[in-house]
Tab-separated table of C-alpha atoms and ligand atoms in Angstrom:
chain	number	residue	atom	x	y	z
Y	1	MET	CA	0.090	0.087	0.042
Y	2	SER	CA	1.332	3.272	-1.037
Y	3	ILE	CA	0.527	6.462	1.078
Y	4	PHE	CA	1.741	8.487	-1.572
Y	5	ASN	CA	-0.354	7.563	-3.862
Y	6	ASP	CA	-3.533	7.799	-1.097
Y	7	ASN	CA	-2.612	11.574	-1.353
Y	8	LEU	CA	-2.370	11.870	-5.194
Y	9	GLU	CA	-5.921	10.567	-5.343
Y	10	ARG	CA	-6.969	12.724	-3.061
Y	11	LEU	CA	-5.153	15.826	-4.616
Y	12	LYS	CA	-7.398	14.849	-8.089
Y	13	GLU	CA	-10.492	15.817	-5.992
Y	14	ILE	CA	-9.022	18.720	-4.940
Y	15	GLN	CA	-8.613	19.712	-8.443
Y	16	VAL	CA	-11.879	18.886	-9.339
Y	17	LEU	CA	-13.352	20.617	-6.410
Y	18	GLY	CA	-11.086	24.095	-6.683
Y	19	ASP	CA	-11.376	23.962	-10.488
Y	20	ILE	CA	-7.652	23.604	-10.677
Y	21	GLY	CA	-6.382	23.127	-14.048
Y	22	ASP	CA	-3.814	19.901	-15.193
Y	23	SER	CA	-0.830	22.126	-15.426
Y	24	GLU	CA	-1.570	24.044	-12.316
Y	25	MET	CA	-2.086	20.866	-10.047
Y	26	LYS	CA	1.474	19.317	-11.564
Y	27	ILE	CA	3.901	20.736	-9.752
Y	28	LEU	CA	2.129	19.522	-6.708
Y	29	LEU	CA	2.360	15.991	-7.901
Y	30	GLU	CA	5.936	15.165	-6.735
Y	31	PRO	CA	8.373	16.769	-4.087
Y	32	ALA	CA	10.854	19.195	-5.119
Y	33	GLN	CA	13.743	17.369	-4.290
Y	34	VAL	CA	14.593	14.226	-2.790
Y	35	ASN	CA	17.915	12.763	-0.870
Y	36	TYR	CA	18.472	9.340	0.432
Y	37	LEU	CA	21.675	8.006	1.312
Y	38	GLU	CA	22.832	5.010	3.910
Y	39	ILE	CA	24.550	6.225	6.661
Y	40	ASP	CA	27.536	4.083	7.604
Y	41	ILE	CA	28.428	3.682	10.972
Y	42	LYS	CA	31.155	1.508	11.534
Y	43	GLY	CA	30.003	-1.188	8.742
Y	44	LYS	CA	26.588	-0.535	10.244
Y	45	LYS	CA	24.117	0.484	7.064
Y	46	TYR	CA	20.713	2.996	8.101
Y	47	PRO	CA	18.960	3.797	5.174
Y	48	ALA	CA	18.084	8.018	5.754
Y	49	TRP	CA	16.398	11.029	3.440
Y	50	ARG	CA	15.631	14.516	4.035
Y	51	ILE	CA	12.729	15.099	0.909
Y	52	ILE	CA	11.583	19.046	0.407
Y	53	TYR	CA	8.406	18.900	-0.503
Y	54	SER	CA	7.548	22.861	-1.998
Y	55	ARG	CA	9.368	25.618	-1.369
Y	56	ALA	CA	6.861	27.692	-2.393
Y	57	ILE	CA	6.119	29.335	0.058
Y	58	GLY	CA	9.309	29.240	2.486
Y	59	PRO	CA	12.076	27.205	3.253
Y	60	GLY	CA	11.586	23.557	3.805
Y	61	LYS	CA	9.849	22.880	7.524
Y	62	GLY	CA	9.018	19.353	9.074
Y	63	GLY	CA	10.686	16.890	11.629
Y	64	ILE	CA	12.887	13.975	11.030
Y	65	ARG	CA	11.524	10.588	12.248
Y	66	TYR	CA	13.245	7.554	13.792
Y	67	HIS	CA	11.583	4.760	13.071
Y	68	GLN	CA	11.917	0.555	11.853
Y	69	ASP	CA	9.299	1.526	9.153
Y	70	VAL	CA	10.615	4.577	7.477
Y	71	SER	CA	10.476	4.445	3.729
Y	72	GLU	CA	10.960	7.407	0.858
Y	73	ASP	CA	7.037	6.673	0.441
Y	74	GLU	CA	6.573	7.829	3.944
Y	75	VAL	CA	8.669	10.455	4.257
Y	76	LYS	CA	7.697	11.476	0.144
Y	77	SER	CA	4.175	11.772	2.132
Y	78	LEU	CA	5.292	13.668	5.581
Y	79	ALA	CA	6.881	16.242	3.958
Y	80	PHE	CA	3.701	16.677	1.234
Y	81	TRP	CA	1.425	16.764	4.113
Y	82	MET	CA	4.127	19.544	6.011
Y	83	ALA	CA	3.816	21.474	2.761
Y	84	LEU	CA	0.046	21.774	3.148
Y	85	LYS	CA	0.087	22.286	7.288
Y	86	ASN	CA	2.216	25.243	6.653
Y	87	SER	CA	-0.120	26.860	4.118
Y	88	LEU	CA	-3.000	26.258	5.833
Y	89	ALA	CA	-1.021	27.673	9.382
Y	90	ASP	CA	-0.132	30.882	7.498
Y	91	ILE	CA	3.551	30.343	8.543
Y	92	PRO	CA	5.894	31.173	5.990
Y	93	TYR	CA	7.926	27.896	5.265
Y	94	GLY	CA	7.436	25.093	2.699
Y	95	GLY	CA	7.307	22.041	3.363
Y	96	ALA	CA	9.562	19.334	4.115
Y	97	LYS	CA	10.776	15.477	6.078
Y	98	GLY	CA	13.059	13.286	6.477
Y	99	GLY	CA	14.195	10.102	8.158
Y	100	ILE	CA	15.772	7.153	9.377
Y	101	LYS	CA	15.080	3.537	9.384
Y	102	PHE	CA	16.314	1.854	12.156
Y	103	ASN	CA	14.536	1.102	15.387
Y	104	PRO	CA	15.653	3.836	18.028
Y	105	LYS	CA	14.513	1.062	20.839
Y	106	GLU	CA	17.575	-1.316	19.607
Y	107	VAL	CA	20.356	1.426	20.214
Y	108	ASN	CA	22.302	2.980	23.359
Y	109	GLN	CA	22.629	6.702	23.418
Y	110	THR	CA	25.989	6.441	22.229
Y	111	GLU	CA	25.137	5.172	18.972
Y	112	LEU	CA	21.879	6.710	18.558
Y	113	GLU	CA	24.239	10.189	19.252
Y	114	GLU	CA	26.392	8.908	16.559
Y	115	ILE	CA	23.547	7.812	14.378
Y	116	SER	CA	22.123	12.373	14.820
Y	117	ARG	CA	25.334	13.502	14.289
Y	118	ALA	CA	25.802	11.241	10.769
Y	119	TYR	CA	22.507	12.753	9.356
Y	120	ILE	CA	24.340	16.123	9.997
Y	121	ASP	CA	27.460	15.065	8.786
Y	122	ASN	CA	25.246	13.748	5.461
Y	123	PHE	CA	22.844	16.177	4.719
Y	124	TYR	CA	24.046	19.615	6.289
Y	125	PRO	CA	24.418	21.295	2.602
Y	126	TYR	CA	20.873	20.676	2.324
Y	127	LEU	CA	19.825	22.726	5.888
Y	128	GLY	CA	20.298	25.727	7.212
Y	129	GLN	CA	17.171	28.232	8.504
Y	130	ASP	CA	16.897	29.354	4.880
Y	131	LYS	CA	17.155	26.639	3.121
Y	132	ASP	CA	15.368	23.902	5.321
Y	133	ILE	CA	15.023	23.976	9.026
Y	134	PRO	CA	14.306	19.924	10.837
Y	135	ALA	CA	12.425	19.255	14.265
Y	136	PRO	CA	11.234	17.081	16.012
Y	137	ASP	CA	9.629	13.938	14.612
Y	138	VAL	CA	7.961	10.119	15.985
Y	139	TYR	CA	11.277	8.582	18.255
Y	140	THR	CA	12.958	12.360	18.109
Y	141	ASN	CA	13.490	14.890	20.883
Y	142	GLY	CA	15.012	18.348	21.904
Y	143	GLN	CA	18.300	15.759	23.030
Y	144	VAL	CA	18.599	14.245	19.078
Y	145	MET	CA	17.991	18.532	17.762
Y	146	SER	CA	20.930	19.379	20.084
Y	147	TRP	CA	22.745	17.136	19.154
Y	148	MET	CA	21.922	18.234	15.341
Y	149	LEU	CA	22.432	21.491	15.769
Y	150	ASP	CA	25.704	20.883	17.308
Y	151	GLU	CA	26.914	19.166	14.467
Y	152	PHE	CA	25.668	21.389	12.508
Y	153	GLU	CA	27.477	24.358	13.417
Y	154	LYS	CA	30.416	22.308	13.941
Y	155	LYS	CA	30.268	21.996	9.855
Y	156	VAL	CA	29.614	25.364	9.349
Y	157	GLY	CA	31.717	26.884	11.703
Y	158	HIS	CA	29.186	29.581	13.280
Y	159	HIS	CA	25.849	29.485	15.235
Y	160	GLU	CA	22.614	29.371	13.745
Y	161	PRO	CA	19.774	28.531	16.465
Y	162	GLY	CA	17.325	28.562	13.916
Y	163	MET	CA	18.490	25.481	11.145
Y	164	ILE	CA	16.292	23.294	13.670
Y	165	THR	CA	13.377	23.937	16.165
Y	166	GLY	CA	12.017	21.699	18.587
Y	167	LYS	CA	15.193	22.607	21.029
Y	168	PRO	CA	16.111	22.734	24.748
Y	169	VAL	CA	15.178	26.003	26.413
Y	170	GLU	CA	19.354	26.638	26.739
Y	171	LEU	CA	19.895	26.330	22.810
Y	172	GLY	CA	17.158	28.837	21.629
Y	173	GLY	CA	13.842	26.674	22.192
Y	174	ILE	CA	11.020	27.892	23.909
Y	175	ALA	CA	9.097	26.038	26.547
Y	176	LEU	CA	5.559	25.890	25.221
Y	177	ARG	CA	7.358	23.452	22.146
Y	178	GLY	CA	6.712	20.664	24.608
Y	179	ASP	CA	2.645	20.318	24.376
Y	180	ALA	CA	2.588	22.329	21.495
Y	181	THR	CA	0.806	19.764	19.183
Y	182	ALA	CA	-1.330	18.579	22.046
Y	183	GLN	CA	-1.920	21.818	22.800
Y	184	GLY	CA	-2.950	22.975	18.872
Y	185	GLY	CA	-5.182	19.473	18.747
Y	186	TYR	CA	-6.991	20.361	22.016
Y	187	LEU	CA	-7.721	23.839	21.131
Y	188	VAL	CA	-9.338	22.616	17.638
Y	189	THR	CA	-11.314	19.536	19.696
Y	190	LYS	CA	-12.504	21.937	21.523
Y	191	GLU	CA	-13.763	23.753	18.793
Y	192	LEU	CA	-14.856	20.561	17.177
Y	193	VAL	CA	-17.612	19.897	20.277
Y	194	ASN	CA	-18.939	23.839	20.414
Y	195	LYS	CA	-19.533	23.498	17.021
Y	196	PHE	CA	-21.134	19.068	16.936
Y	197	LEU	CA	-21.528	18.238	20.171
Y	198	PRO	CA	-22.490	21.962	22.376
Y	199	ASP	CA	-25.246	20.098	25.186
Y	200	LYS	CA	-23.227	16.480	25.155
Y	201	LYS	CA	-22.304	15.679	28.541
Y	202	ASP	CA	-19.722	12.775	30.118
Y	203	ILE	CA	-18.131	13.059	26.040
Y	204	LYS	CA	-16.581	9.888	26.222
Y	205	VAL	CA	-12.881	9.804	24.825
Y	206	ILE	CA	-10.643	7.236	23.330
Y	207	VAL	CA	-6.680	8.266	22.691
Y	208	GLN	CA	-4.837	6.327	20.422
Y	209	GLY	CA	-1.027	6.749	20.841
Y	210	PHE	CA	0.969	7.573	24.723
Y	211	GLY	CA	3.961	9.558	22.985
Y	212	ASN	CA	4.157	12.955	23.453
Y	213	ALA	CA	1.431	14.050	20.937
Y	214	GLY	CA	-1.081	11.602	22.943
Y	215	LEU	CA	-0.203	11.686	26.317
Y	216	PHE	CA	-0.711	15.572	26.789
Y	217	MET	CA	-3.638	15.349	24.737
Y	218	THR	CA	-5.200	13.071	27.335
Y	219	GLU	CA	-3.875	15.253	30.268
Y	220	LYS	CA	-5.608	18.189	28.831
Y	221	LEU	CA	-9.133	17.194	27.856
Y	222	ASP	CA	-8.951	15.047	31.043
Y	223	ASN	CA	-8.507	18.201	33.212
Y	224	ASP	CA	-11.595	19.593	31.366
Y	225	GLY	CA	-13.279	16.784	32.615
Y	226	TYR	CA	-13.889	14.366	29.283
Y	227	LYS	CA	-13.794	10.630	29.733
Y	228	ILE	CA	-10.963	9.215	28.775
Y	229	ILE	CA	-11.848	5.384	28.613
Y	230	ALA	CA	-9.420	3.818	26.444
Y	231	VAL	CA	-5.580	4.589	25.749
Y	232	SER	CA	-3.085	2.770	24.123
Y	233	ASP	CA	0.909	2.912	23.609
Y	234	SER	CA	3.125	0.424	21.035
Y	235	GLN	CA	1.921	-2.820	23.531
Y	236	GLY	CA	-0.997	-2.241	23.338
Y	237	GLY	CA	-4.574	-0.631	25.118
Y	238	ILE	CA	-5.934	-0.382	28.643
Y	239	TYR	CA	-9.690	0.293	28.748
Y	240	ASN	CA	-12.066	1.196	31.638
Y	241	SER	CA	-15.604	1.911	30.620
Y	242	ASN	CA	-16.044	4.469	33.538
Y	243	GLY	CA	-13.160	6.512	32.861
Y	244	LEU	CA	-9.325	5.757	33.058
Y	245	ASN	CA	-7.714	7.365	36.432
Y	246	ILE	CA	-5.532	9.560	33.930
Y	247	LYS	CA	-3.638	11.516	36.770
Y	248	ASP	CA	-2.420	7.754	38.313
Y	249	LEU	CA	-1.716	6.406	34.616
Y	250	ILE	CA	0.222	9.317	33.040
Y	251	ASP	CA	2.524	8.896	36.140
Y	252	PHE	CA	2.659	4.892	35.786
Y	253	LYS	CA	3.846	5.794	31.794
Y	254	LYS	CA	6.262	7.953	32.387
Y	255	SER	CA	7.990	5.857	35.331
Y	256	GLY	CA	8.830	4.247	31.902
Y	257	GLU	CA	5.920	1.088	31.896
Y	258	SER	CA	3.806	0.588	28.707
Y	259	VAL	CA	0.509	1.203	29.754
Y	260	ILE	CA	-0.686	-2.164	29.224
Y	261	LYS	CA	0.322	-3.134	33.294
Y	262	TYR	CA	-1.776	-0.478	34.833
Y	263	LYS	CA	-3.916	-1.988	36.758
Y	264	GLY	CA	-6.467	0.310	36.650
Y	265	GLY	CA	-8.637	-1.321	33.371
Y	266	LYS	CA	-8.899	-4.221	31.170
Y	267	VAL	CA	-6.227	-4.661	28.472
Y	268	ILE	CA	-7.211	-4.693	25.109
Y	269	THR	CA	-5.183	-4.780	21.470
Y	270	ASN	CA	-4.863	-1.543	19.839
Y	271	SER	CA	-7.495	-2.883	16.987
Y	272	GLN	CA	-9.875	-3.665	19.658
Y	273	MET	CA	-9.730	-0.079	21.013
Y	274	LEU	CA	-10.181	1.538	17.886
Y	275	GLU	CA	-13.763	-0.200	17.397
Y	276	LEU	CA	-15.314	0.719	21.038
Y	277	ASP	CA	-18.529	2.369	21.441
Y	278	THR	CA	-17.112	6.656	21.925
Y	279	ASP	CA	-17.710	9.781	20.610
Y	280	ILE	CA	-14.343	11.239	20.025
Y	281	LEU	CA	-11.579	8.784	18.843
Y	282	VAL	CA	-8.055	10.792	18.283
Y	283	LEU	CA	-5.605	9.313	16.552
Y	284	ALA	CA	-2.277	10.403	18.198
Y	285	ALA	CA	0.326	7.040	17.158
Y	286	LEU	CA	1.157	6.057	13.166
Y	287	GLU	CA	-0.123	6.675	9.322
Y	288	ASN	CA	-2.513	3.665	8.177
Y	289	GLN	CA	-4.910	3.041	11.665
Y	290	ILE	CA	-8.028	3.096	10.139
Y	291	THR	CA	-8.442	1.659	6.132
Y	292	GLU	CA	-10.849	0.192	4.200
Y	293	ASP	CA	-10.282	-3.147	6.304
Y	294	ASN	CA	-11.491	-1.557	9.725
Y	295	ALA	CA	-13.211	1.386	8.595
Y	296	LYS	CA	-17.094	0.188	9.020
Y	297	ASN	CA	-16.344	-0.889	12.325
Y	298	ILE	CA	-15.810	2.236	13.700
Y	299	LYS	CA	-18.083	3.630	16.331
Y	300	ALA	CA	-16.844	7.144	17.206
Y	301	ASN	CA	-18.434	10.234	15.289
Y	302	TYR	CA	-16.028	12.003	15.764
Y	303	ILE	CA	-11.736	11.381	14.700
Y	304	VAL	CA	-9.515	13.739	15.654
Y	305	GLU	CA	-5.548	13.405	13.783
Y	306	LEU	CA	-3.302	13.919	16.414
Y	307	ALA	CA	-1.314	11.947	14.311
Y	308	ASN	CA	0.080	12.572	10.498
Y	309	GLY	CA	-1.762	10.177	8.077
Y	310	PRO	CA	-3.596	7.939	10.616
Y	311	VAL	CA	-6.608	7.484	8.177
Y	312	THR	CA	-6.316	5.955	4.410
Y	313	TYR	CA	-7.892	7.167	1.316
Y	314	GLU	CA	-10.463	4.277	1.009
Y	315	ALA	CA	-11.300	4.691	4.858
Y	316	ASP	CA	-11.994	8.674	4.569
Y	317	LYS	CA	-14.727	7.527	2.321
Y	318	ILE	CA	-16.152	4.679	4.371
Y	319	LEU	CA	-16.208	6.928	7.182
Y	320	ALA	CA	-17.798	9.877	5.375
Y	321	ALA	CA	-20.696	7.686	3.769
Y	322	ASN	CA	-20.982	6.939	7.494
Y	323	ASN	CA	-21.612	10.195	8.946
Y	324	LYS	CA	-18.156	10.410	10.540
Y	325	ILE	CA	-16.537	13.925	11.111
Y	326	ILE	CA	-12.725	13.612	11.085
Y	327	VAL	CA	-10.625	16.834	12.039
Y	328	PRO	CA	-7.711	16.122	9.441
Y	329	ASP	CA	-3.770	16.131	10.301
Y	330	ILE	CA	-2.961	18.876	8.729
Y	331	LEU	CA	-5.101	21.103	10.875
Y	332	ALA	CA	-5.433	19.390	14.568
Y	333	ASN	CA	-1.415	18.487	14.706
Y	334	SER	CA	-0.505	21.692	13.132
Y	335	GLY	CA	0.468	23.274	16.912
Y	336	GLY	CA	3.902	21.899	16.993
Y	337	VAL	CA	4.778	23.448	13.788
Y	338	ILE	CA	3.343	26.692	14.576
Y	339	VAL	CA	5.207	27.038	17.628
Y	340	SER	CA	8.193	25.828	16.136
Y	341	TYR	CA	7.510	28.841	13.769
Y	342	PHE	CA	7.814	30.982	17.028
Y	343	GLU	CA	11.173	29.615	17.847
Y	344	TRP	CA	12.364	29.944	14.502
Y	345	ALA	CA	11.599	33.666	14.312
Y	346	GLN	CA	13.077	34.538	17.741
Y	347	ASN	CA	16.119	32.794	16.823
Y	348	LYS	CA	16.270	34.485	13.659
Y	349	THR	CA	15.768	38.116	15.501
Y	350	GLY	CA	17.032	37.550	18.685
Y	351	GLN	CA	14.188	38.962	19.722
Y	352	ILE	CA	12.956	37.038	22.830
Y	353	LEU	CA	8.747	36.814	23.227
Y	354	GLU	CA	6.910	36.194	26.483
Y	355	GLU	CA	5.589	32.847	26.758
Y	356	GLU	CA	1.986	33.887	27.176
Y	357	TYR	CA	2.270	36.378	24.339
Y	358	LEU	CA	3.014	33.505	22.469
Y	359	ARG	CA	0.340	30.323	24.114
Y	360	ASN	CA	-2.153	33.155	22.940
Y	361	LEU	CA	-1.001	33.555	19.530
Y	362	LEU	CA	-1.550	29.849	19.000
Y	363	GLU	CA	-4.631	30.189	20.135
Y	364	LYS	CA	-5.201	32.888	17.696
Y	365	LYS	CA	-4.183	30.973	15.115
Y	366	MET	CA	-5.378	27.703	15.595
Y	367	ILE	CA	-9.023	28.560	16.411
Y	368	GLY	CA	-8.140	31.450	13.144
Y	369	ASN	CA	-7.229	28.680	11.396
Y	370	TRP	CA	-10.305	25.959	12.172
Y	371	GLY	CA	-12.513	28.993	11.837
Y	372	LYS	CA	-11.453	29.374	8.269
Y	373	VAL	CA	-11.728	25.513	7.557
Y	374	TYR	CA	-15.556	25.016	8.910
Y	375	ASP	CA	-16.632	27.988	7.473
Y	376	GLN	CA	-15.829	26.671	4.283
Y	377	TYR	CA	-17.277	23.428	4.763
Y	378	VAL	CA	-20.705	24.746	5.917
Y	379	SER	CA	-20.407	26.887	2.978
Y	380	TYR	CA	-20.480	23.542	0.750
Y	381	ASN	CA	-23.364	22.612	2.231
Y	382	GLY	CA	-21.664	19.091	3.161
Y	383	LYS	CA	-20.581	18.558	0.309
Y	384	ILE	CA	-16.844	18.121	1.433
Y	385	THR	CA	-15.440	16.474	4.216
Y	386	LEU	CA	-13.199	18.720	6.828
Y	387	ARG	CA	-10.114	17.097	5.126
Y	388	GLN	CA	-11.200	18.208	1.937
Y	389	SER	CA	-12.523	21.892	3.109
Y	390	THR	CA	-8.119	21.961	4.867
Y	391	TYR	CA	-7.175	20.695	1.202
Y	392	LEU	CA	-8.696	23.248	-0.890
Y	393	ILE	CA	-7.499	26.247	1.261
Y	394	ALA	CA	-3.252	24.502	1.360
Y	395	VAL	CA	-3.405	23.644	-2.516
Y	396	LYS	CA	-4.364	27.092	-3.624
Y	397	ARG	CA	-2.783	29.106	-1.440
Y	398	ILE	CA	0.874	27.208	-2.709
Y	399	LEU	CA	-0.330	27.340	-5.940
Y	400	ALA	CA	-0.772	30.872	-5.280
Y	401	ALA	CA	2.333	31.326	-4.117
Y	402	GLU	CA	3.795	29.599	-7.710
Y	403	LYS	CA	1.946	31.519	-10.081
Y	404	TYR	CA	3.610	34.539	-8.448
Y	405	ARG	CA	6.977	33.415	-8.453
Y	406	GLY	CA	6.312	32.805	-12.482
Y	407	ARG	CA	6.555	28.950	-12.004
Y	408	ILE	CA	3.204	27.976	-13.195
D	1	LIG	N1	7.349	16.974	13.289
D	1	LIG	C1	6.161	17.864	13.511
D	1	LIG	C2	4.879	17.775	12.541
D	1	LIG	O1	4.632	16.862	11.705
D	1	LIG	C3	6.737	19.242	14.108
D	1	LIG	C4	7.177	20.082	12.805
D	1	LIG	C5	7.784	21.330	12.794
D	1	LIG	O2	8.076	21.284	14.171
D	1	LIG	O3	8.596	21.364	11.360
D	1	LIG	O4	3.999	18.663	12.002
């Protein structure tokens, strides 16, 4: 199954809806630049990519993923989604993504550092604050960003904190970045509830994925009184129809344990969890979680995509036919890159901006972007999905930028 082919199918629909000509659309059908090589560490080879999908609106921007299933098809898709996400978020970036194919749980800290530095040794000529700016993604974090910044600065011979975001505060990062993806997802989930479930009490939520995004999202929703009935990590899920004790569960998870070892619920598989009865299903793990095989069994009426690409193109159609509402990834998880933009802007200008100001700005942007997507969706009288609404806005803006540049 090719994730990228799914994206091309989605673009075909947008072309019709947006009345976009073939010659214009052509520029969006393939990435601007694909860099691939094998990182060699003492004879051990690690396939590695950095792909810039678009430079129309600004430099490349997007995270670097460490995972055993990383492939060119995946990185290309993630770079494509970054281009759309940045365009929709109205921040001055194109789109890019990187990845290294290996299991980060199977290497020690020294090896992790070697792999991270080697990635920069190989790709640094293509990176820089005005060329392409990486950030964390699945299984990369502030420590990895620090090694990468350090290696980059050694190579180029000057300080350039804006070449990477998601750094620790000591290296020019901003505290807000830590839970920004979840904060953005939480804000749009509240907007979703305001519009679609304004009077509902005791809203039930399931969260798939208990990494950075999923864990903080669960915490925020729990604090607001949502009833979290199940969560999962890569080992499996834990379910309690009366609601899980989230504070307790988070402490347990932070001690290094899988949620399936937690005693306050029943252990279930990830796929069983997706099909449970709930109001909202938050997908915060990986791609391809809802496919044509399980889409018809999904009971949640509302799905929030905190991960990138968790619902396939075929599944989208089945879910839409069953009147399920999906808040798509390029909107729901855009809080992370929006705060990356604040960090980058601060690094480039040397200005210090108050955390409260930035928190308010994030909120304003998320709610404003949701508003544009929702209003357009309503204006089509339910004939488009929220995803199509986001893609229409994002694609049109990229194509307008390309047009001004004289490339189409
Ligand atoms: N990896 C995150 C994403 O998929 C963040 C990217 C960034 O901050 O550049 O949106």
